[in-house]
Coordinates of C-alpha atoms and ligand atoms in Angstrom, one line a residue:
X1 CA 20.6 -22.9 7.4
X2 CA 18.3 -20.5 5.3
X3 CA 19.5 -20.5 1.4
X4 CA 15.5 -19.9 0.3
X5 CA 15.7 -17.4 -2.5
X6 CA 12.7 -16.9 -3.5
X7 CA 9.2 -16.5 -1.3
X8 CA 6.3 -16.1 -3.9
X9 CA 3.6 -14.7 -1.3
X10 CA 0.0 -15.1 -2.5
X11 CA -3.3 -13.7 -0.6
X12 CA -6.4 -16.3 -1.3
X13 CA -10.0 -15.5 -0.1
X14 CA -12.2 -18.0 -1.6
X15 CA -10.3 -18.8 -4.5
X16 CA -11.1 -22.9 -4.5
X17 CA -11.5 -22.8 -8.2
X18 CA -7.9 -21.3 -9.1
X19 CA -5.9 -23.3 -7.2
X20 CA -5.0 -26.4 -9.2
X21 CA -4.5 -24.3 -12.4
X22 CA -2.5 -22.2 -10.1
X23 CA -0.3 -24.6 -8.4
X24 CA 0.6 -26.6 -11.4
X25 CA 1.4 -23.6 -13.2
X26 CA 3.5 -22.4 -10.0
X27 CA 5.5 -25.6 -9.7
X28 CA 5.9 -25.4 -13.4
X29 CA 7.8 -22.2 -13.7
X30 CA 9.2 -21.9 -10.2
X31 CA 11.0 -26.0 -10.7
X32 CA 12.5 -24.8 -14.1
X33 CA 14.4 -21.8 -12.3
X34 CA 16.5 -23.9 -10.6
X35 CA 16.9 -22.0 -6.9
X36 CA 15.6 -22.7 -4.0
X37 CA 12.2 -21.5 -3.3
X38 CA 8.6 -21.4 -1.3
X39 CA 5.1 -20.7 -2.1
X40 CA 3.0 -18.9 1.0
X41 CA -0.3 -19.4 0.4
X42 CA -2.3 -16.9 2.9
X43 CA -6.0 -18.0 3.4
X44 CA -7.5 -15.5 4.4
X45 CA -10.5 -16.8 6.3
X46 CA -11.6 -18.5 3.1
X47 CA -15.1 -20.6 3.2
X48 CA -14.7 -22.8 0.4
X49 CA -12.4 -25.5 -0.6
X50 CA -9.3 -22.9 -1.0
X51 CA -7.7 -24.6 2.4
X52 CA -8.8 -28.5 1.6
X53 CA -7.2 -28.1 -1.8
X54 CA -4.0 -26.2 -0.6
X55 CA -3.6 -28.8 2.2
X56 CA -3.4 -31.6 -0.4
X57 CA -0.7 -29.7 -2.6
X58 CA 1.1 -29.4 0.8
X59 CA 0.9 -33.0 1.6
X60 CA 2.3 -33.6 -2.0
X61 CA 4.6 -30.6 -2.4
X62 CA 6.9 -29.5 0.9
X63 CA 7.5 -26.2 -0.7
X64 CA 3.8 -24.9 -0.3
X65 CA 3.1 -23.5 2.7
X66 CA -0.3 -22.3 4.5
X67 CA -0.5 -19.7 6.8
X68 CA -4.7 -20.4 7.5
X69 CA -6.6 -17.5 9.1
X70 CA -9.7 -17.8 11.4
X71 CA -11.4 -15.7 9.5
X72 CA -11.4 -12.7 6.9
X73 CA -9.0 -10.1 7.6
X74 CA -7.9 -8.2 4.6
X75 CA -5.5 -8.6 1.9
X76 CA -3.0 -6.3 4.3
X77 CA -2.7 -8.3 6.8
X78 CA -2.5 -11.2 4.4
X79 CA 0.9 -9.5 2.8
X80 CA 1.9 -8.7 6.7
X81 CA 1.5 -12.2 7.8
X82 CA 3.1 -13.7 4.8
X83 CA 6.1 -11.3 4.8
X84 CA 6.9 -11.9 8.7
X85 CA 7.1 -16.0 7.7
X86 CA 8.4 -15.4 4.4
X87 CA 12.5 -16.4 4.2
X88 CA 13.0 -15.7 0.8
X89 CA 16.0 -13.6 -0.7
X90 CA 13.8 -12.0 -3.1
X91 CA 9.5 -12.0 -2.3
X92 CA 7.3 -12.0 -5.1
X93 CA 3.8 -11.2 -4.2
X94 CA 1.0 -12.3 -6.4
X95 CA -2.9 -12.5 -6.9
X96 CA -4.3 -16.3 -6.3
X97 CA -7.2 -15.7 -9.3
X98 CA -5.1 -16.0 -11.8
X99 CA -5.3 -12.3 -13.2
X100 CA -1.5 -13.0 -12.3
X101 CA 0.7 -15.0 -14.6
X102 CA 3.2 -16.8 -12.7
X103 CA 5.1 -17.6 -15.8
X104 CA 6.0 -14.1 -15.7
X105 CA 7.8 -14.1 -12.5
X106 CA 11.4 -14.6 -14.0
X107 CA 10.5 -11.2 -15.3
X108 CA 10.9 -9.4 -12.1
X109 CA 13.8 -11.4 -10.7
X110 CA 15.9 -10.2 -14.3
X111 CA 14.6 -6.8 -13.0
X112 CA 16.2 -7.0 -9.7
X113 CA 18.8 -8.0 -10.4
X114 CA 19.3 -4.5 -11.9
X115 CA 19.6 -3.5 -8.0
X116 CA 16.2 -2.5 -7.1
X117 CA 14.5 -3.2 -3.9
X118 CA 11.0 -3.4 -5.1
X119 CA 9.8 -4.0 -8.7
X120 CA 6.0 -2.9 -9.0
X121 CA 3.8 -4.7 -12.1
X122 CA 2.2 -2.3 -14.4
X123 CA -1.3 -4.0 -15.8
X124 CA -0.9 -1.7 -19.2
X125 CA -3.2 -4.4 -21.3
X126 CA -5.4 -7.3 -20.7
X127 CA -9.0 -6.0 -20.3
X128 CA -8.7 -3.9 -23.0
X129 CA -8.0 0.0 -21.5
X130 CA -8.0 0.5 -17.7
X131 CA -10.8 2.4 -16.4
X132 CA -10.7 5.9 -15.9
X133 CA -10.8 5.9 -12.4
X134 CA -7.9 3.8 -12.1
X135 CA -5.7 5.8 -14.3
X136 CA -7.1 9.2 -12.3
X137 CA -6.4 7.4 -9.0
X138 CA -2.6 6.2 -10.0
X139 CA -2.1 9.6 -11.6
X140 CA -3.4 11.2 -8.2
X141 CA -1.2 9.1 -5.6
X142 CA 1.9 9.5 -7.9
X143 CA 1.5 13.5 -8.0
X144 CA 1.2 13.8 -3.8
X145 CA 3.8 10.7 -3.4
X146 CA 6.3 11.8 -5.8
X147 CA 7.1 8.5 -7.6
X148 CA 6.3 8.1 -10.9
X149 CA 4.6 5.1 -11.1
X150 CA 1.6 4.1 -13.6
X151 CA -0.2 1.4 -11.1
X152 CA 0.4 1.6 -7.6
X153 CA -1.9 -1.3 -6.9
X154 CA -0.7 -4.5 -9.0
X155 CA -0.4 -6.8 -6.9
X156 CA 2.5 -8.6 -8.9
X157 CA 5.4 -7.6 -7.3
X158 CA 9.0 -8.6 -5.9
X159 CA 10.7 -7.1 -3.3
X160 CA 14.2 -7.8 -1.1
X161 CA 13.4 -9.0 1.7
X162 CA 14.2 -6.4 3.8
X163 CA 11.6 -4.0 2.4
X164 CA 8.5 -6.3 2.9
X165 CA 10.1 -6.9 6.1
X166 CA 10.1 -3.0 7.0
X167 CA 6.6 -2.2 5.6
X168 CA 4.1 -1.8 7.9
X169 CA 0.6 -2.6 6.4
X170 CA -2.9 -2.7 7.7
X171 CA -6.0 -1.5 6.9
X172 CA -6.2 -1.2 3.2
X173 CA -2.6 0.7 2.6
X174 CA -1.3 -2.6 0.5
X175 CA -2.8 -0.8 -2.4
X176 CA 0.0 2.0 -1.7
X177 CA 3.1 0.0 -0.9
X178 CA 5.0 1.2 -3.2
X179 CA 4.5 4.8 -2.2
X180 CA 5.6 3.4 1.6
X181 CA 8.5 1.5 0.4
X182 CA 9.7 5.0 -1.4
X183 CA 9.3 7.0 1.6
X184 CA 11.6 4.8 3.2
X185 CA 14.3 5.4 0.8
X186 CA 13.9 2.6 -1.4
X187 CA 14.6 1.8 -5.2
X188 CA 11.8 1.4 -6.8
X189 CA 11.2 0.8 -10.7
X190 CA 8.0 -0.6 -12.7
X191 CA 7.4 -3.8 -15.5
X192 CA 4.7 -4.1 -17.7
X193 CA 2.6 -7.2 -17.0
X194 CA -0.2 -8.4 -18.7
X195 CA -3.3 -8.4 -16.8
X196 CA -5.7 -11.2 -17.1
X197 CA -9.1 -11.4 -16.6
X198 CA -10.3 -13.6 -13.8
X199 CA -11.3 -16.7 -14.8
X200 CA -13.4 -17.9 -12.1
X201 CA -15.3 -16.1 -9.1
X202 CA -15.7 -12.8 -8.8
X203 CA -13.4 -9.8 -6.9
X204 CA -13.6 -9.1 -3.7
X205 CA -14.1 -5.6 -3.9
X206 CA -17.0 -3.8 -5.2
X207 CA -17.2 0.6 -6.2
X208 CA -16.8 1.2 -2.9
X209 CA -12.6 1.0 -3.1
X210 CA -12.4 4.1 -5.1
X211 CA -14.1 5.8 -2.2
X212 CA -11.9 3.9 0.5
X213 CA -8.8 4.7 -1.9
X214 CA -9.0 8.5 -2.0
X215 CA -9.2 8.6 2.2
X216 CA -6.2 6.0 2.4
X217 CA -4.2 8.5 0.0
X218 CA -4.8 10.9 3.0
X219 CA -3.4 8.8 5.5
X220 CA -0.4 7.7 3.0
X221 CA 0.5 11.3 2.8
X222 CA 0.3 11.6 6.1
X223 CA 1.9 8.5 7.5
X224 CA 4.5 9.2 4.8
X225 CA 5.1 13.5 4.7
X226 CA 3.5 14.5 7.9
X227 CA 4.1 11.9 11.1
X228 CA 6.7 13.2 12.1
X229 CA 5.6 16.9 11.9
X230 CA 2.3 17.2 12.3
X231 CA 2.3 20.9 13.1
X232 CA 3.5 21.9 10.1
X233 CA 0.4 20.7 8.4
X234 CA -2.1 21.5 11.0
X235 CA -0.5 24.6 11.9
X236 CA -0.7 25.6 7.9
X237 CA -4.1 25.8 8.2
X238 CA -4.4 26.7 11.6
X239 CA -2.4 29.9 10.9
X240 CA -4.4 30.6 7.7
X241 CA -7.6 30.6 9.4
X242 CA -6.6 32.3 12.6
X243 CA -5.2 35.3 10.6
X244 CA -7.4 35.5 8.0
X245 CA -10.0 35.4 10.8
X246 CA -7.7 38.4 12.7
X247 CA -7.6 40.2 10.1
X248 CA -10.9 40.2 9.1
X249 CA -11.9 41.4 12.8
X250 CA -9.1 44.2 12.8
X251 CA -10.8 45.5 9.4
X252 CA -13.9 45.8 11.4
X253 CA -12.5 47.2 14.6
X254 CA -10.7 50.1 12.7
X255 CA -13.4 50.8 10.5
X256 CA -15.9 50.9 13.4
X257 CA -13.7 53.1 15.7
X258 CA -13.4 55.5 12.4
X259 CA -17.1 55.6 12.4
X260 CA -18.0 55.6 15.8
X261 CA -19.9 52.2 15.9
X262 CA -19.2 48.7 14.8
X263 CA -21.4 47.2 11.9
X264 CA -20.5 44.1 9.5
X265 CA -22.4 41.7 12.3
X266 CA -21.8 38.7 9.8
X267 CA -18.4 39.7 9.0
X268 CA -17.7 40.1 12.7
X269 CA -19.2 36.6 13.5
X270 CA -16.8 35.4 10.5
X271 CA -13.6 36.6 11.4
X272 CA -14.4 35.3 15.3
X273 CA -15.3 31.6 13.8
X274 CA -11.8 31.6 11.8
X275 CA -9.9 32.4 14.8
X276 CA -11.5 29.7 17.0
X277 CA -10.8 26.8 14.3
X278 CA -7.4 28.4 13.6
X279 CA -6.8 28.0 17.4
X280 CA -7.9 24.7 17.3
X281 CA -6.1 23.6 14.2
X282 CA -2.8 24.6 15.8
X283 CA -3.3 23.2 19.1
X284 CA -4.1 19.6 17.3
X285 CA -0.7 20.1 15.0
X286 CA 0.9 20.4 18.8
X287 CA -0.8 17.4 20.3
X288 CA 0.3 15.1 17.5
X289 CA 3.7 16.3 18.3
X290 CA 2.9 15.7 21.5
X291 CA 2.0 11.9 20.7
X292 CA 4.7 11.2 17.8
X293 CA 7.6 12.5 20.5
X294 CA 6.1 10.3 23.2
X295 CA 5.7 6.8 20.4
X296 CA 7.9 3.7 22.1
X297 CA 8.5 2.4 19.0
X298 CA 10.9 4.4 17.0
X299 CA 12.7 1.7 15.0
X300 CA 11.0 2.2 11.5
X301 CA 12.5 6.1 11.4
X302 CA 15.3 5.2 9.6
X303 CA 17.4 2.4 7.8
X304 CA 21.1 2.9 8.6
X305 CA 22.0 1.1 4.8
X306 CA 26.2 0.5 6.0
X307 CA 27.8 1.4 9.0
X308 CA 31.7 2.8 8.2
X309 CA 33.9 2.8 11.8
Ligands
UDP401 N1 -8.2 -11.4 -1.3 C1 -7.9 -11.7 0.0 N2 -8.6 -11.2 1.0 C2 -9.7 -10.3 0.8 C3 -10.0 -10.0 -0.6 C4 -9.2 -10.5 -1.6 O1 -6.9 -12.4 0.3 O2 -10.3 -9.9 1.7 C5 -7.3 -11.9 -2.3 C6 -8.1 -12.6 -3.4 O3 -8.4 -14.0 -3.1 C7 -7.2 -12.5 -4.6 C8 -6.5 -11.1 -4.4 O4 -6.7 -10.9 -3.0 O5 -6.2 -13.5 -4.6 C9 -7.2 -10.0 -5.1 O6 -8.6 -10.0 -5.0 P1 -9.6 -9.7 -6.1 O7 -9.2 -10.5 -7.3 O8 -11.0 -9.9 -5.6 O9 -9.3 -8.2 -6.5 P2 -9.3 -7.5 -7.9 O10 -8.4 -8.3 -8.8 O11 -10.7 -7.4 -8.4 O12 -8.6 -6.1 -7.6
MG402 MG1 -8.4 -10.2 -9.1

């Protein structure tokens, strides 16, 4: 029988040096709570001693797990792969450098027990202030998503089961989950955390995740507002062009018939090109309907919470 209530999930890519500290601590803090629990460590193609030193906790400890991957997929796949083996009631999900403290994991499981599904970490100190690009970036996905959170990326988090079960993550979208987990109805609320700095090694990720970050916001506000009407967005545009573009053309036409001959060759050309790409943008609105109406897999649409009969 499954009475795990707790899976604490963590993503490790070359972390060798953290793990002692990190499973001592762990065992520490997770032993005094009293419940049952696991700890899936996800290696994510790591090429130091991250999986030599998690198998000997493993040997020592039955509650660490290892899920080992062939090589380096991503810190998505890392949460997808630990949430499918995960059995917890409640799945904490957690950084393996340390930035995380697990002695602050009771933390989220008081907050849940409020009723949320997913409590999100807010890194307010540590490093002194967070960067500017950061706060622009959190301040940006909260404005399109509509929730109000300060740091949609901490990775210190704890969710019911059910919602990490439901996500669907790949790519880089773990940095939006909680802007996912909202769109499917969830309740969602934030804790301050403190946010450490790493103590040995160095991130993963370089300037270039700001970049990545503001395309991904694009696809969360698609996968999240759009999929399921794409020719409402396309279309938007597509009908702006097209009659801009017709009406431009008509202006022409009416002034050149008043006048005897058509001028405005620019303006002409103009009003021409914003018809074509109005065309076309409605045309793609009606082939993504076309390919969201023909999807097999329809199960994510919606979560029936209680069924009355
Ligand atoms: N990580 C991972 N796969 C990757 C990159 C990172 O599993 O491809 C892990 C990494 O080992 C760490 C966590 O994800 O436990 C966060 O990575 P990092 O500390 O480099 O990110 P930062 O804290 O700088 O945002
Ligand atoms: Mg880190």
């Amino acid at each position: 029988m499954n009475n795990t209530k707790l899976s604490v999930v963590i993503p490790v890519y070359n972390e060798g040096e953290s793990i002692p500290e990190l499973c001592d601590r762990l065992q520490k803090i997770l032993t005094s709570l009293n419940l049952n629990y696991e700890v899936i460590f996800v290696d994510d193609g790591s090429t130091d001693k991250t999986f030599s030193l998690l198998k000997e906790r493993h040997n020592q400890h039955n509650k660490i797990k290892i899920l080992h991957f062939n090589k380096n997929f991503g810190k998505a796949y890392a949460y997808s792969a630990g949430f499918a083996s995960a059995k917890g009631e409640i799945i904490i999900t957690m950084d393996g450098d340390l930035q995380d403290a697990p002695e602050e994991i009771p933390n989220f499981l008081e907050k849940m027990k409020e009723g949320y599904d997913l409590v999100s970490g807010w890194k307010y100190t540590g490093k002194g202030k967070r960067r500017f690009s950061s706060k622009f970036f959190n301040f940006v996905t909260s404005f399109f998503t509509k929730l109000p959170l300060h740091d949609f990326n901490c990775p210190f988090k704890a969710y019911r089961q059910e919602v990490a079960k439901n996500l669907h993550i790949y790519g880089e979208l773990h940095r939006f989950i909680p802007a996912l987990a909202y769109w499917k109805g969830y309740k969602i609320t934030e804790i301050k955390v403190e946010n450490y700095p790493r103590k040995y090694g160095k991130t993963k990720y370089g300037f270039g995740r700001f970049i990545k970050g503001f395309l991904d916001l694009i696809t969360v506000i698609f996968l999240t507002q759009y999929i399921k009407r794409p020719l409402h967005f396309f279309g938007l545009f597509g009908l702006i062009f097209g009659v801009g573009g017709f009406c431009i053309d008509l202006a022409i036409t009416v002034e050149g018939l008043a006048k005897g001959k058509i001028g405005h060759q620019a303006l002409l050309l103009l009003g021409l090109f914003l018809i074509v790409i109005g065309i076309q943008f409605v045309f793609t609105g009606l082939l993504g309907e076309m390919i969201y109406s023909l999807r097999e897999t329809k199960e994510e649409e919606h979560i029936v919470k209680q069924i009355v009969e």
